[in-house]
């Protein structure tokens, strides 16, 4: 029991650190500026769209232990292989991992060392990431035992200082309408559910390496670890959001999110704040790089039946990411975001449907829902006018109603293949 509790905390910390990248650092304070005294409403929406959805992705994936990305399997084997590979390539070596180094350099290094060389930094950054990722069974321990506590400590220092010494009064009115729905859409648009789906691979590998054999025990440990991560994320996001409210009378909606975080840190901690912010961003990005690199490497090793060795993929991903990171954050986002915007709705739909997988016996429910979500995503990218008139289009949820309709239709089409059932949750 003591061992399970220790493992639960370590794995939970690893999940937290893998989710908490620089992008997650800069949005909550901005949400606080937008919502003012009503920040709890907007924050609740953000929490559901980001944290809850991400943890559900991890829990759902853990119920399909034999598949690299289990949530996708009920959409069909070919669908799972193609979509899983696209998710891994676009969300990791082409986007998430290079962005960790690029963001670290722009926020952590340049403000302190204006003449720093981005190429040298990216090489050092990814050498460290590679060293800490190359041993798959140790990834969770490295991040959970050492890096995450340091990251949490730095964040807590900033938040406590912001609570004890608020930077100003809280605005009594919000700058946006539909606080909850706006927070929900912003949480959804972080695309962190992709991270949950990917990180689940590393978590299951670590649980296996720790000697757990009973599948129900594995799922139970995954759920408890997800709760630990969810609590940590809620506390940190909530604290940062509140700190943002203390400058809500000083800034408007036009303030850049990165500039806002730097300004808050400098105001709270002076010149030392610049160094602390550098440490926070560097740790947040490094832990995300480690977790995501491990997930990508596990995935391609698994779908090749280990013909492609995990260690080889780690090396290739690290080198490729180091090269791509030097193109800068904005360029990286321009390349990857359109693809992610197409496939992300389908992933979210499958995550939600997986909650009812014991009840939904027909695989066509999953297949039609996934294909409809992708179809709407493609039309949205080509700016087809009628999709912008669909319900919830202004919040980025124009795919929801068509996907629900497609799922209902799928229920009335007989499935030719036996669906892959999830294991019973303890």
CSV table of C-alpha atoms in Angstrom, one decimal:
chain,number,residue,atom,x,y,z
A,1,UNK,CA,0.0,0.0,0.0
A,2,UNK,CA,2.8,2.4,0.9
A,3,UNK,CA,4.6,1.6,-2.4
A,4,UNK,CA,1.4,2.3,-4.3
A,5,UNK,CA,0.9,5.6,-2.6
A,6,UNK,CA,4.4,6.7,-3.4
A,7,UNK,CA,4.1,5.6,-7.0
A,8,UNK,CA,0.7,7.4,-7.2
A,9,UNK,CA,2.4,10.7,-6.2
A,10,UNK,CA,5.4,10.3,-8.4
A,11,UNK,CA,3.3,9.4,-11.5
A,12,UNK,CA,0.8,12.2,-10.6
A,13,UNK,CA,3.7,14.7,-10.5
A,14,UNK,CA,4.9,13.5,-13.8
A,15,UNK,CA,1.5,14.0,-15.4
A,16,UNK,CA,1.3,17.5,-13.9
A,17,UNK,CA,4.7,18.4,-15.3
A,18,UNK,CA,4.0,17.0,-18.7
A,19,UNK,CA,0.9,19.1,-19.0
A,20,UNK,CA,2.3,22.3,-17.5
A,21,UNK,CA,4.2,23.8,-20.4
A,22,UNK,CA,4.8,27.4,-21.0
A,23,UNK,CA,1.5,27.8,-22.8
A,24,UNK,CA,-0.3,26.7,-19.7
A,25,UNK,CA,1.7,29.2,-17.7
A,26,UNK,CA,0.7,32.3,-19.7
A,27,UNK,CA,-3.0,31.8,-20.1
A,28,UNK,CA,-4.4,31.7,-16.5
A,29,UNK,CA,-3.1,35.2,-15.6
A,30,UNK,CA,-4.6,36.5,-18.8
A,31,UNK,CA,-7.9,34.8,-18.0
A,32,UNK,CA,-7.8,36.6,-14.6
A,33,UNK,CA,-7.4,40.0,-16.4
A,34,UNK,CA,-10.4,39.2,-18.7
A,35,UNK,CA,-12.7,38.0,-15.9
A,36,UNK,CA,-11.9,40.3,-13.0
A,37,UNK,CA,-14.0,39.6,-9.9
A,38,UNK,CA,-15.9,36.9,-11.8
A,39,UNK,CA,-12.7,34.9,-12.4
A,40,UNK,CA,-14.0,31.7,-10.7
A,41,UNK,CA,-16.7,31.3,-13.4
A,42,UNK,CA,-14.3,31.6,-16.3
A,43,UNK,CA,-11.7,29.5,-14.5
A,44,UNK,CA,-14.2,26.7,-13.9
A,45,UNK,CA,-14.9,26.5,-17.6
A,46,UNK,CA,-11.2,26.5,-18.4
A,47,UNK,CA,-10.7,23.7,-15.8
A,48,UNK,CA,-13.2,21.5,-17.5
A,49,UNK,CA,-12.0,22.2,-21.0
A,50,UNK,CA,-8.3,21.6,-20.1
A,51,UNK,CA,-7.7,19.6,-16.9
A,52,UNK,CA,-10.7,17.4,-16.8
A,53,UNK,CA,-10.6,16.5,-20.5
A,54,UNK,CA,-6.9,15.8,-20.3
A,55,UNK,CA,-7.2,13.5,-17.3
A,56,UNK,CA,-10.1,11.7,-19.0
A,57,UNK,CA,-7.9,11.1,-22.0
A,58,UNK,CA,-5.3,9.4,-19.7
A,59,UNK,CA,-7.9,7.3,-17.9
A,60,UNK,CA,-9.6,6.3,-21.1
A,61,UNK,CA,-6.3,5.3,-22.7
A,62,UNK,CA,-5.4,3.2,-19.7
A,63,UNK,CA,-8.4,1.0,-20.4
A,64,UNK,CA,-7.0,-0.2,-23.7
A,65,UNK,CA,-3.5,-1.4,-22.4
A,66,UNK,CA,-2.6,-3.4,-25.5
A,67,UNK,CA,-3.0,-0.5,-27.9
A,68,UNK,CA,-0.5,2.4,-28.5
A,69,UNK,CA,-3.3,4.9,-28.4
A,70,UNK,CA,-6.3,2.9,-27.1
A,71,UNK,CA,-8.9,5.7,-27.3
A,72,UNK,CA,-8.6,5.7,-31.1
A,73,UNK,CA,-9.1,1.9,-31.6
A,74,UNK,CA,-12.9,1.9,-31.7
A,75,UNK,CA,-12.7,4.2,-34.7
A,76,UNK,CA,-11.2,1.3,-36.6
A,77,UNK,CA,-7.6,-0.1,-36.8
A,78,UNK,CA,-6.6,1.8,-39.9
A,79,UNK,CA,-8.1,5.0,-38.4
A,80,UNK,CA,-6.3,4.5,-35.2
A,81,UNK,CA,-2.9,3.9,-36.9
A,82,UNK,CA,-3.2,6.9,-39.3
A,83,UNK,CA,-4.7,9.3,-36.8
A,84,UNK,CA,-2.4,8.2,-34.0
A,85,UNK,CA,0.7,8.7,-36.2
A,86,UNK,CA,-0.5,12.1,-37.3
A,87,UNK,CA,-1.2,13.1,-33.7
A,88,UNK,CA,2.3,12.0,-32.6
A,89,UNK,CA,4.2,13.6,-35.5
A,90,UNK,CA,2.3,16.9,-35.6
A,91,UNK,CA,1.8,17.4,-31.8
A,92,UNK,CA,5.3,16.4,-30.9
A,93,UNK,CA,8.4,16.6,-33.3
A,94,UNK,CA,6.6,19.2,-35.4
A,95,UNK,CA,5.1,21.3,-32.7
A,96,UNK,CA,5.1,20.6,-29.0
A,97,UNK,CA,8.7,19.4,-28.5
A,98,UNK,CA,10.4,22.1,-30.7
A,99,UNK,CA,8.2,24.7,-29.1
A,100,UNK,CA,9.5,23.8,-25.6
A,101,UNK,CA,13.0,24.8,-26.6
A,102,UNK,CA,11.9,27.8,-28.6
A,103,UNK,CA,9.7,29.1,-25.8
A,104,UNK,CA,12.4,28.5,-23.2
A,105,UNK,CA,14.9,30.5,-25.3
A,106,UNK,CA,12.6,33.4,-25.9
A,107,UNK,CA,11.3,33.8,-22.3
A,108,UNK,CA,14.0,32.3,-20.1
A,109,UNK,CA,17.2,33.0,-21.9
A,110,UNK,CA,16.9,36.2,-24.0
A,111,UNK,CA,15.7,38.5,-21.2
A,112,UNK,CA,18.7,37.6,-19.1
A,113,UNK,CA,21.3,37.0,-21.9
A,114,UNK,CA,20.3,39.1,-24.9
A,115,UNK,CA,23.2,38.0,-27.0
A,116,UNK,CA,22.6,34.2,-26.4
A,117,UNK,CA,22.8,31.9,-29.4
A,118,UNK,CA,19.6,29.9,-30.1
A,119,UNK,CA,21.4,27.1,-31.9
A,120,UNK,CA,23.7,26.4,-28.9
A,121,UNK,CA,20.9,26.6,-26.5
A,122,UNK,CA,18.7,24.2,-28.5
A,123,UNK,CA,21.6,21.7,-28.6
A,124,UNK,CA,22.1,21.9,-24.8
A,125,UNK,CA,18.4,21.7,-24.1
A,126,UNK,CA,17.8,18.6,-26.2
A,127,UNK,CA,20.9,16.9,-24.9
A,128,UNK,CA,19.5,17.2,-21.4
A,129,UNK,CA,16.1,16.1,-22.5
A,130,UNK,CA,17.6,13.1,-24.4
A,131,UNK,CA,19.7,12.0,-21.4
A,132,UNK,CA,16.6,12.1,-19.1
A,133,UNK,CA,14.4,10.3,-21.6
A,134,UNK,CA,16.7,7.6,-23.0
A,135,UNK,CA,15.8,5.1,-20.2
A,136,UNK,CA,12.1,4.6,-20.6
A,137,UNK,CA,11.4,3.0,-17.1
A,138,UNK,CA,13.1,6.0,-15.4
A,139,UNK,CA,11.3,8.9,-17.2
A,140,UNK,CA,8.5,9.1,-14.7
A,141,UNK,CA,10.9,8.9,-11.8
A,142,UNK,CA,13.2,11.6,-13.1
A,143,UNK,CA,10.4,14.0,-13.7
A,144,UNK,CA,8.2,13.0,-10.7
A,145,UNK,CA,10.9,12.9,-8.1
A,146,UNK,CA,13.1,15.8,-9.0
A,147,UNK,CA,12.0,18.2,-11.7
A,148,UNK,CA,8.3,18.6,-10.7
A,149,UNK,CA,9.0,19.5,-7.1
A,150,UNK,CA,11.4,22.2,-8.3
A,151,UNK,CA,8.8,23.5,-10.7
A,152,UNK,CA,6.0,23.5,-8.1
A,153,UNK,CA,8.2,25.3,-5.6
A,154,UNK,CA,9.0,28.1,-8.0
A,155,UNK,CA,5.4,28.5,-9.0
A,156,UNK,CA,4.2,28.5,-5.4
A,157,UNK,CA,6.7,31.2,-4.5
A,158,UNK,CA,5.3,33.4,-7.2
A,159,UNK,CA,1.6,32.7,-6.3
A,160,UNK,CA,2.0,33.2,-2.6
A,161,UNK,CA,3.8,36.5,-3.1
A,162,UNK,CA,0.9,37.6,-5.4
A,163,UNK,CA,-1.7,36.7,-2.8
A,164,UNK,CA,0.1,38.3,0.1
A,165,UNK,CA,1.1,41.4,-1.8
A,166,UNK,CA,-1.6,42.0,-4.5
A,167,UNK,CA,-0.5,44.3,-7.2
A,168,UNK,CA,-3.8,46.2,-7.3
A,169,UNK,CA,-7.6,46.1,-6.9
A,170,UNK,CA,-9.6,43.5,-8.8
A,171,UNK,CA,-11.9,44.9,-11.5
A,172,UNK,CA,-15.5,44.5,-10.6
A,173,UNK,CA,-16.7,43.7,-14.1
A,174,UNK,CA,-15.5,41.3,-16.8
A,175,UNK,CA,-14.1,42.3,-20.2
A,176,UNK,CA,-15.8,39.3,-21.9
A,177,UNK,CA,-19.3,37.8,-22.1
A,178,UNK,CA,-20.3,34.2,-21.5
A,179,UNK,CA,-17.5,33.7,-18.9
A,180,UNK,CA,-18.0,30.0,-18.5
A,181,UNK,CA,-18.2,29.1,-22.2
A,182,UNK,CA,-15.2,31.3,-23.0
A,183,UNK,CA,-13.2,29.7,-20.3
A,184,UNK,CA,-14.3,26.3,-21.6
A,185,UNK,CA,-13.4,27.0,-25.2
A,186,UNK,CA,-10.0,28.4,-24.2
A,187,UNK,CA,-9.3,25.3,-22.1
A,188,UNK,CA,-10.3,23.1,-25.0
A,189,UNK,CA,-8.1,25.1,-27.4
A,190,UNK,CA,-5.0,24.3,-25.4
A,191,UNK,CA,-5.2,20.8,-27.1
A,192,UNK,CA,-4.0,19.3,-23.9
A,193,UNK,CA,-6.2,16.2,-24.4
A,194,UNK,CA,-3.7,15.3,-27.1
A,195,UNK,CA,-1.0,15.4,-24.4
A,196,UNK,CA,-3.1,13.2,-22.2
A,197,UNK,CA,-3.6,10.6,-24.9
A,198,UNK,CA,0.2,10.6,-25.6
A,199,UNK,CA,1.4,10.7,-22.0
A,200,UNK,CA,-0.8,7.7,-21.1
A,201,UNK,CA,1.7,5.5,-23.1
A,202,UNK,CA,4.5,6.6,-20.8
A,203,UNK,CA,2.4,6.1,-17.7
A,204,UNK,CA,1.5,2.6,-18.6
A,205,UNK,CA,5.1,1.7,-19.4
A,206,UNK,CA,6.2,3.0,-16.1
A,207,UNK,CA,3.5,1.2,-14.2
A,208,UNK,CA,4.6,-2.0,-15.9
A,209,UNK,CA,8.2,-1.3,-15.0
A,210,UNK,CA,7.3,-0.8,-11.4
A,211,UNK,CA,6.1,-4.4,-11.2
A,212,UNK,CA,2.3,-4.0,-11.4
A,213,UNK,CA,0.6,-6.9,-13.2
A,214,UNK,CA,-3.1,-6.8,-12.3
A,215,UNK,CA,-4.9,-4.7,-14.9
A,216,UNK,CA,-7.5,-3.4,-12.5
A,217,UNK,CA,-4.8,-2.3,-10.2
A,218,UNK,CA,-3.0,-0.5,-13.1
A,219,UNK,CA,-6.2,1.4,-14.0
A,220,UNK,CA,-6.9,2.3,-10.4
A,221,UNK,CA,-3.3,3.6,-10.0
A,222,UNK,CA,-3.7,5.6,-13.2
A,223,UNK,CA,-7.0,7.2,-12.0
A,224,UNK,CA,-5.5,8.1,-8.6
A,225,UNK,CA,-2.4,9.5,-10.3
A,226,UNK,CA,-4.6,11.5,-12.6
A,227,UNK,CA,-6.4,12.9,-9.6
A,228,UNK,CA,-3.1,14.0,-8.0
A,229,UNK,CA,-2.1,15.7,-11.2
A,230,UNK,CA,-5.6,17.3,-11.5
A,231,UNK,CA,-5.4,18.7,-8.0
A,232,UNK,CA,-1.9,20.2,-8.6
A,233,UNK,CA,-3.0,21.7,-11.9
A,234,UNK,CA,-6.1,23.2,-10.3
A,235,UNK,CA,-4.2,24.8,-7.5
A,236,UNK,CA,-1.5,26.3,-9.8
A,237,UNK,CA,-3.9,27.4,-12.5
A,238,UNK,CA,-6.2,28.9,-9.9
A,239,UNK,CA,-3.4,30.7,-8.2
A,240,UNK,CA,-2.1,32.2,-11.4
A,241,UNK,CA,-5.6,33.2,-12.5
A,242,UNK,CA,-6.2,35.0,-9.2
A,243,UNK,CA,-2.8,36.8,-9.5
A,244,UNK,CA,-4.0,37.9,-12.9
A,245,UNK,CA,-7.1,39.5,-11.4
A,246,UNK,CA,-4.9,41.7,-9.2
A,247,UNK,CA,-3.7,43.6,-12.3
A,248,UNK,CA,-7.1,43.6,-14.1
A,249,UNK,CA,-7.5,47.3,-13.6
A,250,UNK,CA,-4.0,48.0,-15.1
A,251,UNK,CA,-4.3,46.0,-18.3
A,252,UNK,CA,-6.9,45.3,-21.0
A,253,UNK,CA,-7.7,42.5,-23.3
A,254,UNK,CA,-5.0,43.8,-25.7
A,255,UNK,CA,-2.1,42.9,-23.4
A,256,UNK,CA,0.1,40.1,-24.8
A,257,UNK,CA,0.0,37.0,-22.6
A,258,UNK,CA,3.7,36.6,-22.4
A,259,UNK,CA,4.3,40.2,-21.6
A,260,UNK,CA,1.7,40.0,-18.9
A,261,UNK,CA,3.4,37.2,-17.1
A,262,UNK,CA,6.8,38.9,-17.3
A,263,UNK,CA,5.3,42.2,-16.0
A,264,UNK,CA,3.6,40.4,-13.1
A,265,UNK,CA,6.7,38.6,-12.1
A,266,UNK,CA,8.9,41.7,-12.3
A,267,UNK,CA,6.4,43.7,-10.2
A,268,UNK,CA,6.1,41.0,-7.5
A,269,UNK,CA,9.8,40.0,-7.3
A,270,UNK,CA,11.8,42.7,-9.0
A,271,UNK,CA,15.0,41.7,-10.8
A,272,UNK,CA,14.9,38.4,-9.1
A,273,UNK,CA,11.6,37.8,-10.7
A,274,UNK,CA,13.2,37.7,-14.2
A,275,UNK,CA,15.5,34.9,-13.0
A,276,UNK,CA,12.6,33.0,-11.3
A,277,UNK,CA,10.5,33.3,-14.4
A,278,UNK,CA,13.4,31.9,-16.4
A,279,UNK,CA,13.6,28.9,-14.1
A,280,UNK,CA,9.8,28.3,-14.1
A,281,UNK,CA,9.6,28.4,-17.9
A,282,UNK,CA,12.8,26.3,-18.4
A,283,UNK,CA,11.6,23.6,-16.0
A,284,UNK,CA,8.0,23.6,-17.4
A,285,UNK,CA,9.3,23.3,-21.0
A,286,UNK,CA,12.0,20.7,-20.1
A,287,UNK,CA,9.5,18.4,-18.3
A,288,UNK,CA,7.0,18.7,-21.2
A,289,UNK,CA,9.8,17.8,-23.7
A,290,UNK,CA,10.8,14.8,-21.7
A,291,UNK,CA,7.3,13.4,-21.3
A,292,UNK,CA,6.3,14.0,-24.9
A,293,UNK,CA,9.5,12.6,-26.4
A,294,UNK,CA,9.1,9.5,-24.3
A,295,UNK,CA,5.5,9.2,-25.5
A,296,UNK,CA,6.3,9.5,-29.1
A,297,UNK,CA,9.2,7.1,-28.9
A,298,UNK,CA,7.0,4.5,-27.1
A,299,UNK,CA,4.4,4.9,-29.7
A,300,UNK,CA,6.6,4.2,-32.8
A,301,UNK,CA,8.4,1.4,-31.0
A,302,UNK,CA,5.0,-0.2,-30.2
A,303,UNK,CA,3.4,0.1,-33.7
A,304,UNK,CA,6.6,-1.4,-35.2
A,305,UNK,CA,6.6,-4.3,-32.7
A,306,UNK,CA,9.9,-3.0,-31.4
A,307,UNK,CA,11.6,-3.3,-34.8
A,308,UNK,CA,12.3,0.4,-34.3
A,309,UNK,CA,14.0,0.7,-30.9
A,310,UNK,CA,12.7,3.2,-28.4
A,311,UNK,CA,16.2,4.6,-27.9
A,312,UNK,CA,16.7,5.2,-31.6
A,313,UNK,CA,13.4,7.2,-31.8
A,314,UNK,CA,14.4,9.3,-28.8
A,315,UNK,CA,17.7,10.3,-30.6
A,316,UNK,CA,15.9,11.0,-33.9
A,317,UNK,CA,13.1,13.0,-32.2
A,318,UNK,CA,15.6,15.0,-30.2
A,319,UNK,CA,17.8,15.9,-33.2
A,320,UNK,CA,14.8,16.8,-35.4
A,321,UNK,CA,13.2,18.9,-32.6
A,322,UNK,CA,16.5,20.8,-32.0
A,323,UNK,CA,16.6,21.7,-35.7
A,324,UNK,CA,12.9,22.7,-35.9
A,325,UNK,CA,13.0,24.7,-32.7
A,326,UNK,CA,15.3,27.3,-34.3
A,327,UNK,CA,12.5,28.4,-36.7
A,328,UNK,CA,10.8,30.1,-33.7
A,329,UNK,CA,7.5,29.6,-32.0
A,330,UNK,CA,5.3,31.5,-34.5
A,331,UNK,CA,6.6,29.5,-37.4
A,332,UNK,CA,6.1,26.2,-35.6
A,333,UNK,CA,2.5,27.1,-34.8
A,334,UNK,CA,1.7,28.1,-38.4
A,335,UNK,CA,2.8,24.7,-39.7
A,336,UNK,CA,1.1,22.4,-37.1
A,337,UNK,CA,-2.0,24.2,-35.9
A,338,UNK,CA,-4.1,23.7,-39.0
A,339,UNK,CA,-3.6,19.9,-38.9
A,340,UNK,CA,-4.3,19.7,-35.2
A,341,UNK,CA,-7.4,21.8,-35.6
A,342,UNK,CA,-8.7,19.2,-38.0
A,343,UNK,CA,-8.1,16.1,-36.0
A,344,UNK,CA,-8.5,17.4,-32.4
A,345,UNK,CA,-12.3,17.5,-32.4
A,346,UNK,CA,-12.4,13.8,-33.4
A,347,UNK,CA,-10.0,13.0,-30.5
A,348,UNK,CA,-12.2,14.9,-28.1
A,349,UNK,CA,-15.3,13.1,-29.4
A,350,UNK,CA,-13.7,9.7,-28.9
A,351,UNK,CA,-12.5,10.6,-25.4
A,352,UNK,CA,-16.1,11.5,-24.3
A,353,UNK,CA,-17.6,8.4,-26.0
A,354,UNK,CA,-15.0,6.2,-24.3
A,355,UNK,CA,-16.6,7.1,-21.0
A,356,UNK,CA,-19.6,5.1,-22.2
A,357,UNK,CA,-17.7,2.3,-24.0
A,358,UNK,CA,-19.3,-0.4,-21.9
A,359,UNK,CA,-22.7,0.9,-22.8
A,360,UNK,CA,-22.1,1.6,-26.5
A,361,UNK,CA,-21.6,-1.8,-28.2
A,362,UNK,CA,-21.7,-0.6,-31.8
A,363,UNK,CA,-18.3,0.6,-33.2
A,364,UNK,CA,-20.1,2.6,-35.9
A,365,UNK,CA,-21.1,5.1,-33.2
A,366,UNK,CA,-17.4,5.9,-32.8
A,367,UNK,CA,-16.5,5.7,-36.4
A,368,UNK,CA,-19.2,8.0,-37.7
A,369,UNK,CA,-18.6,10.5,-34.9
A,370,UNK,CA,-14.9,10.6,-35.5
A,371,UNK,CA,-15.2,11.0,-39.3
A,372,UNK,CA,-17.9,13.7,-39.0
A,373,UNK,CA,-15.7,15.7,-36.5
A,374,UNK,CA,-12.8,15.5,-38.9
A,375,UNK,CA,-15.0,16.5,-41.9
A,376,UNK,CA,-16.3,19.6,-40.0
A,377,UNK,CA,-12.7,20.4,-39.1
A,378,UNK,CA,-11.6,20.3,-42.7
A,379,UNK,CA,-14.4,22.5,-43.8
A,380,UNK,CA,-13.6,24.9,-41.0
A,381,UNK,CA,-10.0,25.1,-42.2
A,382,UNK,CA,-11.2,25.9,-45.7
A,383,UNK,CA,-13.5,28.5,-44.2
A,384,UNK,CA,-16.6,27.1,-45.8
A,385,UNK,CA,-19.3,29.5,-44.9
A,386,UNK,CA,-22.1,27.3,-43.6
A,387,UNK,CA,-19.9,25.7,-40.9
A,388,UNK,CA,-19.5,29.1,-39.3
A,389,UNK,CA,-23.3,29.3,-38.9
A,390,UNK,CA,-23.4,26.0,-36.9
A,391,UNK,CA,-24.3,26.2,-33.2
A,392,UNK,CA,-21.4,27.1,-31.0
A,393,UNK,CA,-19.2,28.1,-33.9
A,394,UNK,CA,-18.0,31.3,-32.2
A,395,UNK,CA,-16.6,29.2,-29.4
A,396,UNK,CA,-14.8,26.7,-31.7
A,397,UNK,CA,-17.4,23.9,-31.1
A,398,UNK,CA,-19.1,23.9,-34.5
A,399,UNK,CA,-18.4,20.2,-34.8
A,400,UNK,CA,-20.4,19.2,-31.7
A,401,UNK,CA,-23.9,19.0,-33.0
A,402,UNK,CA,-23.0,17.3,-36.4
A,403,UNK,CA,-20.9,14.8,-34.4
A,404,UNK,CA,-23.7,14.0,-32.1
A,405,UNK,CA,-26.1,13.4,-35.0
A,406,UNK,CA,-23.5,11.2,-36.8
A,407,UNK,CA,-23.0,9.1,-33.6
A,408,UNK,CA,-26.8,8.6,-33.3
A,409,UNK,CA,-27.0,7.5,-37.0
A,410,UNK,CA,-24.0,5.2,-36.4
A,411,UNK,CA,-25.9,3.4,-33.6
A,412,UNK,CA,-28.5,2.2,-36.2
A,413,UNK,CA,-25.9,0.9,-38.6
A,414,UNK,CA,-24.9,-2.7,-37.8
A,415,UNK,CA,-21.2,-3.1,-37.0
A,416,UNK,CA,-19.4,-5.8,-39.0
A,417,UNK,CA,-16.6,-6.2,-36.5
A,418,UNK,CA,-16.6,-7.0,-32.8
A,419,UNK,CA,-15.7,-3.9,-30.9
A,420,UNK,CA,-12.7,-3.8,-28.6
A,421,UNK,CA,-14.1,-3.6,-25.1
A,422,UNK,CA,-12.4,-1.7,-22.4
A,423,UNK,CA,-11.5,-3.4,-19.2
A,424,UNK,CA,-13.9,-3.0,-16.3
A,425,UNK,CA,-12.9,-0.1,-14.1
A,426,UNK,CA,-12.4,-1.2,-10.5
